Coordinates of C-alpha atoms in Angstrom, one line a residue:
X1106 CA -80.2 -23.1 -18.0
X1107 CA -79.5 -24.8 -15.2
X1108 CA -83.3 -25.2 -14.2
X1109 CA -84.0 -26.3 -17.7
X1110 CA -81.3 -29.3 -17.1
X1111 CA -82.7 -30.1 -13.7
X1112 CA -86.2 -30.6 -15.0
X1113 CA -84.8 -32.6 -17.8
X1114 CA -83.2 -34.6 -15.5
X1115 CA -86.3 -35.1 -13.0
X1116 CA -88.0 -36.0 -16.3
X1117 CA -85.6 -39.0 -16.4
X1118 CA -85.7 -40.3 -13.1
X1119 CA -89.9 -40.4 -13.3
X1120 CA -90.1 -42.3 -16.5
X1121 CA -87.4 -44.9 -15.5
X1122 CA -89.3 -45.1 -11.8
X1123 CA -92.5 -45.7 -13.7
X1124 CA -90.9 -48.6 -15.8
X1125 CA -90.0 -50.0 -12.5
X1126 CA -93.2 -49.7 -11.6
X1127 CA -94.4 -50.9 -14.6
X1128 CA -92.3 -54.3 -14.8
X1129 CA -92.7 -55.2 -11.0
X1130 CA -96.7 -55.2 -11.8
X1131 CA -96.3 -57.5 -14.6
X1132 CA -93.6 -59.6 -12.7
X1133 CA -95.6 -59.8 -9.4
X1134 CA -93.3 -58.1 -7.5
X1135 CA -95.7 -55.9 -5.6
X1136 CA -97.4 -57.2 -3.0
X1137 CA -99.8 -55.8 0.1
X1138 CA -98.4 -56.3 3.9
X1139 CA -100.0 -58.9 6.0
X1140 CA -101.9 -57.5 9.2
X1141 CA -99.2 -58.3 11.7
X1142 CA -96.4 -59.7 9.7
X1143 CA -93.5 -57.7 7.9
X1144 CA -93.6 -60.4 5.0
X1145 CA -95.2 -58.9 1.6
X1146 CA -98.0 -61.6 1.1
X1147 CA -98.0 -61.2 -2.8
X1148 CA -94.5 -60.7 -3.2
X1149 CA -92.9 -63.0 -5.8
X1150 CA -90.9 -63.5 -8.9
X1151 CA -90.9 -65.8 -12.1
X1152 CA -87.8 -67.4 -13.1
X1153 CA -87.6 -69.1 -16.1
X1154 CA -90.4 -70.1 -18.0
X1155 CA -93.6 -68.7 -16.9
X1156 CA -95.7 -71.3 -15.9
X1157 CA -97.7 -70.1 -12.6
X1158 CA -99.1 -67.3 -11.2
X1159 CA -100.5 -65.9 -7.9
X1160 CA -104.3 -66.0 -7.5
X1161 CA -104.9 -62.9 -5.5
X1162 CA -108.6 -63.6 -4.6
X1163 CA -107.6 -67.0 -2.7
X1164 CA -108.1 -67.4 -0.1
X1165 CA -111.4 -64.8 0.5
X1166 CA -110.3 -63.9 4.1
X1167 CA -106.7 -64.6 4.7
X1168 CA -107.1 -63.2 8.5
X1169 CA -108.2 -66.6 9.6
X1170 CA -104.6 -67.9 9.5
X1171 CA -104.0 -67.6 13.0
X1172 CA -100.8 -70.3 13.4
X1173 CA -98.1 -71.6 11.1
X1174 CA -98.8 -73.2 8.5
X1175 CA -97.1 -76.7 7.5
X1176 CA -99.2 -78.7 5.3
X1177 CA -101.8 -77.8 2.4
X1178 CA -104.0 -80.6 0.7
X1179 CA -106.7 -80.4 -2.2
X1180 CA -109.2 -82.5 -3.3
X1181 CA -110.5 -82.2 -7.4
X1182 CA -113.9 -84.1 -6.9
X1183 CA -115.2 -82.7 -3.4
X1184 CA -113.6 -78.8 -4.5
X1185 CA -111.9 -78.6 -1.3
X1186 CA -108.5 -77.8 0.2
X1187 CA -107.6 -78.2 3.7
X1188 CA -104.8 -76.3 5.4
X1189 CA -102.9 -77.8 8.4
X1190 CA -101.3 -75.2 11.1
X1191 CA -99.4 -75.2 14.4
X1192 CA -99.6 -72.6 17.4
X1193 CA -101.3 -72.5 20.9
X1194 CA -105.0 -72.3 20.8
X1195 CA -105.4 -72.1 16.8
X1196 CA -107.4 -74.5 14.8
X1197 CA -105.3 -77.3 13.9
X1198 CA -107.1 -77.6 10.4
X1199 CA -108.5 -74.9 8.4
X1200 CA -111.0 -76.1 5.3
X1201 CA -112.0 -73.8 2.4
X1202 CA -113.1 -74.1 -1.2
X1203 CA -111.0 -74.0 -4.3
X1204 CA -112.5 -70.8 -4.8
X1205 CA -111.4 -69.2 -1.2
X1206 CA -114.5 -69.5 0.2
X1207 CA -114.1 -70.9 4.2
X1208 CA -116.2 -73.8 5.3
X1209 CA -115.1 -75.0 8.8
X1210 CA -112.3 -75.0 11.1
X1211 CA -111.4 -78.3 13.3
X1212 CA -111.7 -78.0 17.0
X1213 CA -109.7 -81.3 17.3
X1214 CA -107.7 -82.4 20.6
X1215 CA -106.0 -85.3 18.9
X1216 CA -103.5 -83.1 17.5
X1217 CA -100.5 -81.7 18.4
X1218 CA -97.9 -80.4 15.7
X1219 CA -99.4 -81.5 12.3
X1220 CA -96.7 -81.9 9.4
X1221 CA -98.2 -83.3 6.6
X1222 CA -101.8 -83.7 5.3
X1223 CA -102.9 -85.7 2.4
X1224 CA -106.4 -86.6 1.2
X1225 CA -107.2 -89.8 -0.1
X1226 CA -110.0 -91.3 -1.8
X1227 CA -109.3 -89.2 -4.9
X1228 CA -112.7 -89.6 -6.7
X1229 CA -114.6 -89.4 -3.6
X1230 CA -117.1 -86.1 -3.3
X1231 CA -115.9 -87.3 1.1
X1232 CA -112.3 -87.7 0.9
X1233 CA -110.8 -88.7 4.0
X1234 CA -107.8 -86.7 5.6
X1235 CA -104.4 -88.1 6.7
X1236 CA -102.0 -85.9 9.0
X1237 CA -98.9 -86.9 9.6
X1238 CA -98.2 -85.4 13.7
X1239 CA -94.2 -85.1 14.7
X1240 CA -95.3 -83.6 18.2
X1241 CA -93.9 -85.1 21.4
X1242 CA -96.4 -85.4 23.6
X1243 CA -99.4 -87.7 24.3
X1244 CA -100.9 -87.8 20.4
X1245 CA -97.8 -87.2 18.5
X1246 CA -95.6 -89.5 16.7
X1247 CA -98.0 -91.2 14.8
X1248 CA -100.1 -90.9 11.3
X1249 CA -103.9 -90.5 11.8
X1250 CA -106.8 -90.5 9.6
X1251 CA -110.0 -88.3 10.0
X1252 CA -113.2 -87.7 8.4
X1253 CA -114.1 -84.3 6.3
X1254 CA -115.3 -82.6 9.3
X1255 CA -112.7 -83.7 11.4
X1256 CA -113.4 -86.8 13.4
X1257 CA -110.9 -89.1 13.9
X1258 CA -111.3 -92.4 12.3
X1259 CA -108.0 -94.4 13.0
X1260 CA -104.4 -94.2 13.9
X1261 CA -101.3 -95.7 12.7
X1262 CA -98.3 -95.9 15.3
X1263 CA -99.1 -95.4 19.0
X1264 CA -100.0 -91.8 20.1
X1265 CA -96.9 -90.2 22.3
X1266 CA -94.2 -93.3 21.9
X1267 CA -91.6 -92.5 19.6
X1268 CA -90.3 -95.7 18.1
X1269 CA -88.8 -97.7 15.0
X1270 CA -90.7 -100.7 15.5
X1271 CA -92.4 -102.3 11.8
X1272 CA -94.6 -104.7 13.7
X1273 CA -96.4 -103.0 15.1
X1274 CA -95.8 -99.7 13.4
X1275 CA -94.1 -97.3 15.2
X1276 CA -93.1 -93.8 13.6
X1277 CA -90.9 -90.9 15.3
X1278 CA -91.9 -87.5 13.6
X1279 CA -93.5 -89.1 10.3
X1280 CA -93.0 -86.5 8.1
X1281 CA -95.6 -87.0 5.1
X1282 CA -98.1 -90.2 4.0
X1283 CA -99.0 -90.7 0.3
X1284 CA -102.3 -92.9 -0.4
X1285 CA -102.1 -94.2 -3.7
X1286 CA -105.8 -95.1 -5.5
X1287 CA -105.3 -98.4 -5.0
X1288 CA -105.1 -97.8 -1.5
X1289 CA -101.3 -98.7 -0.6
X1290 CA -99.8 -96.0 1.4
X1291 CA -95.8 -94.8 1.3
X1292 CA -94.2 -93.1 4.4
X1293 CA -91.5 -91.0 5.2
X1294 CA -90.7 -91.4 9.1
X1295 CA -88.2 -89.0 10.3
X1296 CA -88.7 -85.2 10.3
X1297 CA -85.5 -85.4 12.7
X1298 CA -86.1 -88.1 14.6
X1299 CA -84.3 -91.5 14.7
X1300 CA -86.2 -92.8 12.1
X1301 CA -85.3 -92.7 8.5
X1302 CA -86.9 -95.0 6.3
X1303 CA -89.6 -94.8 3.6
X1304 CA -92.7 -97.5 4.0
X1305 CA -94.8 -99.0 1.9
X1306 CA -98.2 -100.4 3.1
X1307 CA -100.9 -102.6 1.5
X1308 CA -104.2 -101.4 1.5
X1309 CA -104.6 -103.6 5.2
X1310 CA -101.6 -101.7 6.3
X1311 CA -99.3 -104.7 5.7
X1312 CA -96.0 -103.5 5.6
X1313 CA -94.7 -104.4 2.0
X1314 CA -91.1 -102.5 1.6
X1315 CA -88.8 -100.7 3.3
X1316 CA -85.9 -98.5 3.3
X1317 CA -85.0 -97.5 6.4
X1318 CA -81.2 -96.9 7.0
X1319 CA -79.6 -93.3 7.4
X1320 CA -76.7 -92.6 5.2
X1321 CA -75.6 -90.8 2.3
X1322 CA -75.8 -94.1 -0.1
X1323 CA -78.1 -95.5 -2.5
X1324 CA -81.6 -96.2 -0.7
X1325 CA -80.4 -94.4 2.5
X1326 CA -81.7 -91.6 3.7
X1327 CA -81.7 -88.3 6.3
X1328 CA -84.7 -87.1 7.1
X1329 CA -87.2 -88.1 4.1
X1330 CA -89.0 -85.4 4.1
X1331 CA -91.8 -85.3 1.4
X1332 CA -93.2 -88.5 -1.2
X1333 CA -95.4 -89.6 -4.3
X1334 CA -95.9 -91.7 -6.6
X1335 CA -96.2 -91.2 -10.8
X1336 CA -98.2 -93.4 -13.3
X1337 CA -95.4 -95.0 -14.3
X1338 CA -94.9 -96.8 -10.6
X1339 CA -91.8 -94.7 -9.4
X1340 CA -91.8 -93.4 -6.3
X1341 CA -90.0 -90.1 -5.7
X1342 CA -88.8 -89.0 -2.3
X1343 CA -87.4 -85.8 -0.9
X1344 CA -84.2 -86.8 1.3
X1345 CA -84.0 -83.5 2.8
X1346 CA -81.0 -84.0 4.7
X1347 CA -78.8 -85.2 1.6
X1348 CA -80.2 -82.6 -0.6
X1349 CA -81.5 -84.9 -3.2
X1350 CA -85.0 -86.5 -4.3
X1351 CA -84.2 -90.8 -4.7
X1352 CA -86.3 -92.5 -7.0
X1353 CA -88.0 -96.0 -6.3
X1354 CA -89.8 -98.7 -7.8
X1355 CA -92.9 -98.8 -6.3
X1356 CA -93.7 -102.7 -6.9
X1357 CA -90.0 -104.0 -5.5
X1358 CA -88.8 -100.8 -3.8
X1359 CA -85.7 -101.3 -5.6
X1360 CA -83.8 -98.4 -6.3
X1361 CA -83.6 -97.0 -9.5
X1362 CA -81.5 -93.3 -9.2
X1363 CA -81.1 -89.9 -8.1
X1364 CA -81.8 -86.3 -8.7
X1365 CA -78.8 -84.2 -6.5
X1366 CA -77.5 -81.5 -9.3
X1367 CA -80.5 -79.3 -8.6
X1368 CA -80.1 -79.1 -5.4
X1369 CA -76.5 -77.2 -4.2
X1370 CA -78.2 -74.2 -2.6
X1371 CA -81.5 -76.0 -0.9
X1372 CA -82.4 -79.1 0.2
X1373 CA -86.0 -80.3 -1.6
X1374 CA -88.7 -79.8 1.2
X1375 CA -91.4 -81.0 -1.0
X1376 CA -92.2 -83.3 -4.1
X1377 CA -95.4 -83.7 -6.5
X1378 CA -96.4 -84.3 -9.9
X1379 CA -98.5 -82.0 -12.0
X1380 CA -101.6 -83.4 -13.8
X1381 CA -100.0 -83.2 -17.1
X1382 CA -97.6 -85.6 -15.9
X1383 CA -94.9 -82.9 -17.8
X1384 CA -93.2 -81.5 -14.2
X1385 CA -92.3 -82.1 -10.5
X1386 CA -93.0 -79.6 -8.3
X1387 CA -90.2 -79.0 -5.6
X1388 CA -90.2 -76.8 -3.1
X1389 CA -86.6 -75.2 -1.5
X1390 CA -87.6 -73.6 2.0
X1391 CA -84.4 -71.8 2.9
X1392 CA -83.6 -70.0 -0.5
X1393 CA -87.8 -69.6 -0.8
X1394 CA -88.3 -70.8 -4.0
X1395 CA -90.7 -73.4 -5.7
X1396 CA -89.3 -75.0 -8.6
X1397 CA -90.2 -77.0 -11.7
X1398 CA -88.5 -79.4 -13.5
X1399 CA -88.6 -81.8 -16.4
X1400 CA -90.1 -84.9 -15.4
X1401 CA -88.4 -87.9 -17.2
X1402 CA -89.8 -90.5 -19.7
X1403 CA -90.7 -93.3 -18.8
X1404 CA -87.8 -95.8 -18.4
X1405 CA -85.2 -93.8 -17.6
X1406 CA -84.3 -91.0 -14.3
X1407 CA -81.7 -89.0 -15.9
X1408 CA -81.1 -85.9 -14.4
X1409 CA -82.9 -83.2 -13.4
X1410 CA -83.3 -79.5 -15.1
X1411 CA -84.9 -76.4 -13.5
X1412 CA -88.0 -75.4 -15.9
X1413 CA -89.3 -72.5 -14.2
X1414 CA -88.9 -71.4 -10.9
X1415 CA -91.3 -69.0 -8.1
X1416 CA -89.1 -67.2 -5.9
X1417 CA -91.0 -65.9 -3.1
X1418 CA -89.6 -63.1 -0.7
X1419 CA -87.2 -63.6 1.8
X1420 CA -88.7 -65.2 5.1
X1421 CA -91.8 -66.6 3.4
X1422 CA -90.5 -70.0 3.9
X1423 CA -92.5 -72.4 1.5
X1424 CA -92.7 -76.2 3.0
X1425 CA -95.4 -78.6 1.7
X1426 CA -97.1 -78.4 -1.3
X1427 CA -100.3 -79.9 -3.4
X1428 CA -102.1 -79.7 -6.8
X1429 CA -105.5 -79.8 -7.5
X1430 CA -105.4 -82.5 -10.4
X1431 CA -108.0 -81.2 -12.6
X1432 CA -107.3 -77.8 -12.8
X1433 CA -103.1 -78.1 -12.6
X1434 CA -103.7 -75.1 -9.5
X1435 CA -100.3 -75.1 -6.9
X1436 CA -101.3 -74.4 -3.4
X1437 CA -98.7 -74.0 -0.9
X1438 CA -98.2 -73.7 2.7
X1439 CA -96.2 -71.2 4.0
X1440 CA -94.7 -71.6 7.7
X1441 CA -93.1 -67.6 7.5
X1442 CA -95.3 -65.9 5.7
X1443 CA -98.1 -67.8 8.0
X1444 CA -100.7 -68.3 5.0
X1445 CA -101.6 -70.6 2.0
X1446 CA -101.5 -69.2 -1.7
X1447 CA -102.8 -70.7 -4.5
X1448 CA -101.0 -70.6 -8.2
X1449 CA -102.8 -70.9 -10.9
X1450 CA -101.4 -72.3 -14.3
X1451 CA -100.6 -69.8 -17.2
X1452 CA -102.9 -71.4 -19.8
X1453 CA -106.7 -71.2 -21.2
X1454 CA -108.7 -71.5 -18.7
X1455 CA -106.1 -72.0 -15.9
X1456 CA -105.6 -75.7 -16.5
X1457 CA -103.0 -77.8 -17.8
X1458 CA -105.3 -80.3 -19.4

């Protein structure tokens, strides 16, 4: 008898273990161990509505992330996303395909802690890269632009002088650049540095608008961490410090609200617009969790709501973010974790258009 009740109860156990199993497989809560790091690459949930999911074939060799990774950029057109990483003797910049394939890695001198990388020239099959560089010593503290392969082109600021200087432009720890279409660019200057103040330039790098006062206020900021732009000429910037995004027009610069009820456990690292214009994506790097929410009409800020959220294991530590605009896909760097991963959008043929 008391066999028969053991076996029963053994019988029990298994089938509830396998329904574990079974709902962390279809939850993404299984994941393989990184060579070397005690972070479970491919260990996430989904919060909320499901909107993303992890591509487990990008990239194709995952090895090659050798430093920590800070900034992640895609471009539609050219099929390309560039990865931007810190460390002694690693490549700066990493470039693959959208599909995970690895083209080239930058042997470049003229960086020194890359933050944030954006690529401009949106239609172009040659998009040109901008990295924003917050290091300290001889090439830091300035925003540079460099061709595909890595050559550098030009340089806004002065390489290794920290200042707050307009005219000429001088940055301390720019933390992200933004290059609208029409070729006017918005800054965020002051990943902790003295500076912070969002920028606008004209296309000839005339400066336009600023913000540039620290405080807890309307239009004031501590360290502006992340920025873009929408279609409907708002600009939307991650105040990292005050654990809010502030919204901007993008013609005067006045101020037009702000987003702070989303944001009581983490401060927003990261801020972009999907393709469908229906969502921000935020990222929160200390409770490691990438967020969606409910982009507003046109004509009006509201406040914000939580869609659908990716929590990512402890330590991972999500920081930058981009989309590739045609097929909705979420990349994201990773500084814990040390890697990249690429979402892809829960819809017919992984797009959102």
């Amino acid at each position: 008898m008391l066999l028969k009740k053991r076996g029963h109860t053994w019988l029990i156990v298994s089938s509830m273990v396998s329904l574990v199993l079974l709902m962390m497989l279809l939850y993404g809560t299984i994941g393989t161990q990184q060579p070397g790091s005690s972070i479970l690459r491919h260990d996430y949930q989904l919060l909320g509505r499901p909107l993303y999911k992890l591509d487990l074939s990008w990239p194709k060799n995952p090895e090659l992330f050798s430093g920590l990774v800070y900034g992640v950029a895609v471009n539609q057109y050219a099929g390309v996303v560039y990865v931007a990483q810190r460390g002694d003797n690693v490549p700066k910049v990493l470039v693959f395909t959208t599909d995970g394939d690895f083209l080239m890695p930058w042997n470049t001198t003229t960086l020194e802690m890359p933050h944030g990388i954006f690529l401009a020239d949106a239609a172009s099959l040659n998009p040109t890269v901008w990295i924003t560089d917050v290091g300290n010593g001889p090439y830091g503290h300035c925003i540079k632009q460099y061709s595909p392969s890595g050559k550098l082109l030009q340089v806004l600021g002065t390489p290794g002088k920290a200042g707050s200087e307009l005219d000429p432009l001088q940055f301390d720890q720019p933390a992200e650049i933004f290059v609208h279409d029409s070729g006017e660019m918005y800054i965020v200057d002051g990943d902790g540095g003295m500076n912070n103040r969002l920028i606008k330039l004209s296309k000839d790098q005339e400066v336009l608008w600023v913000h540039g006062e620290k405080g807890q206020g309307m239009a004031q900021f501590y360290i502006p961490h992340s920025v873009t732009v929408d279609s409907a000429q708002r600009v939307w910037v991650a105040d990292r410090g005050n654990k809010r995004i502030q919204v901007f027009n993008s013609v005067t610069g006045d101020w037009l609200g702000t987003w702070g009820s989303c944001f009581t456990e983490d401060a927003p690292y990261s801020v972009r617009l999907t393709p469908d214009k229906k969502y921000f994506v935020v990222v929160q790097l200390n409770t490691n969790q990438i967020s969606l929410l409910d982009a507003p009409p046109v004509g009006m800020i509201g406040q914000c709501r939580v869609v659908s959220v990716i929590q990512l294991a402890d330590e991972v530590k999500p920081h930058l973010v981009d989309l590739d605009l045609k097929t909705g896909a979420l990349y994201v760097a990773e500084i814990g974790a040390q890697q990249a991963q690429k979402f892809t959008p829960f819809s017919l043929g992984g797009s959102f258009l």
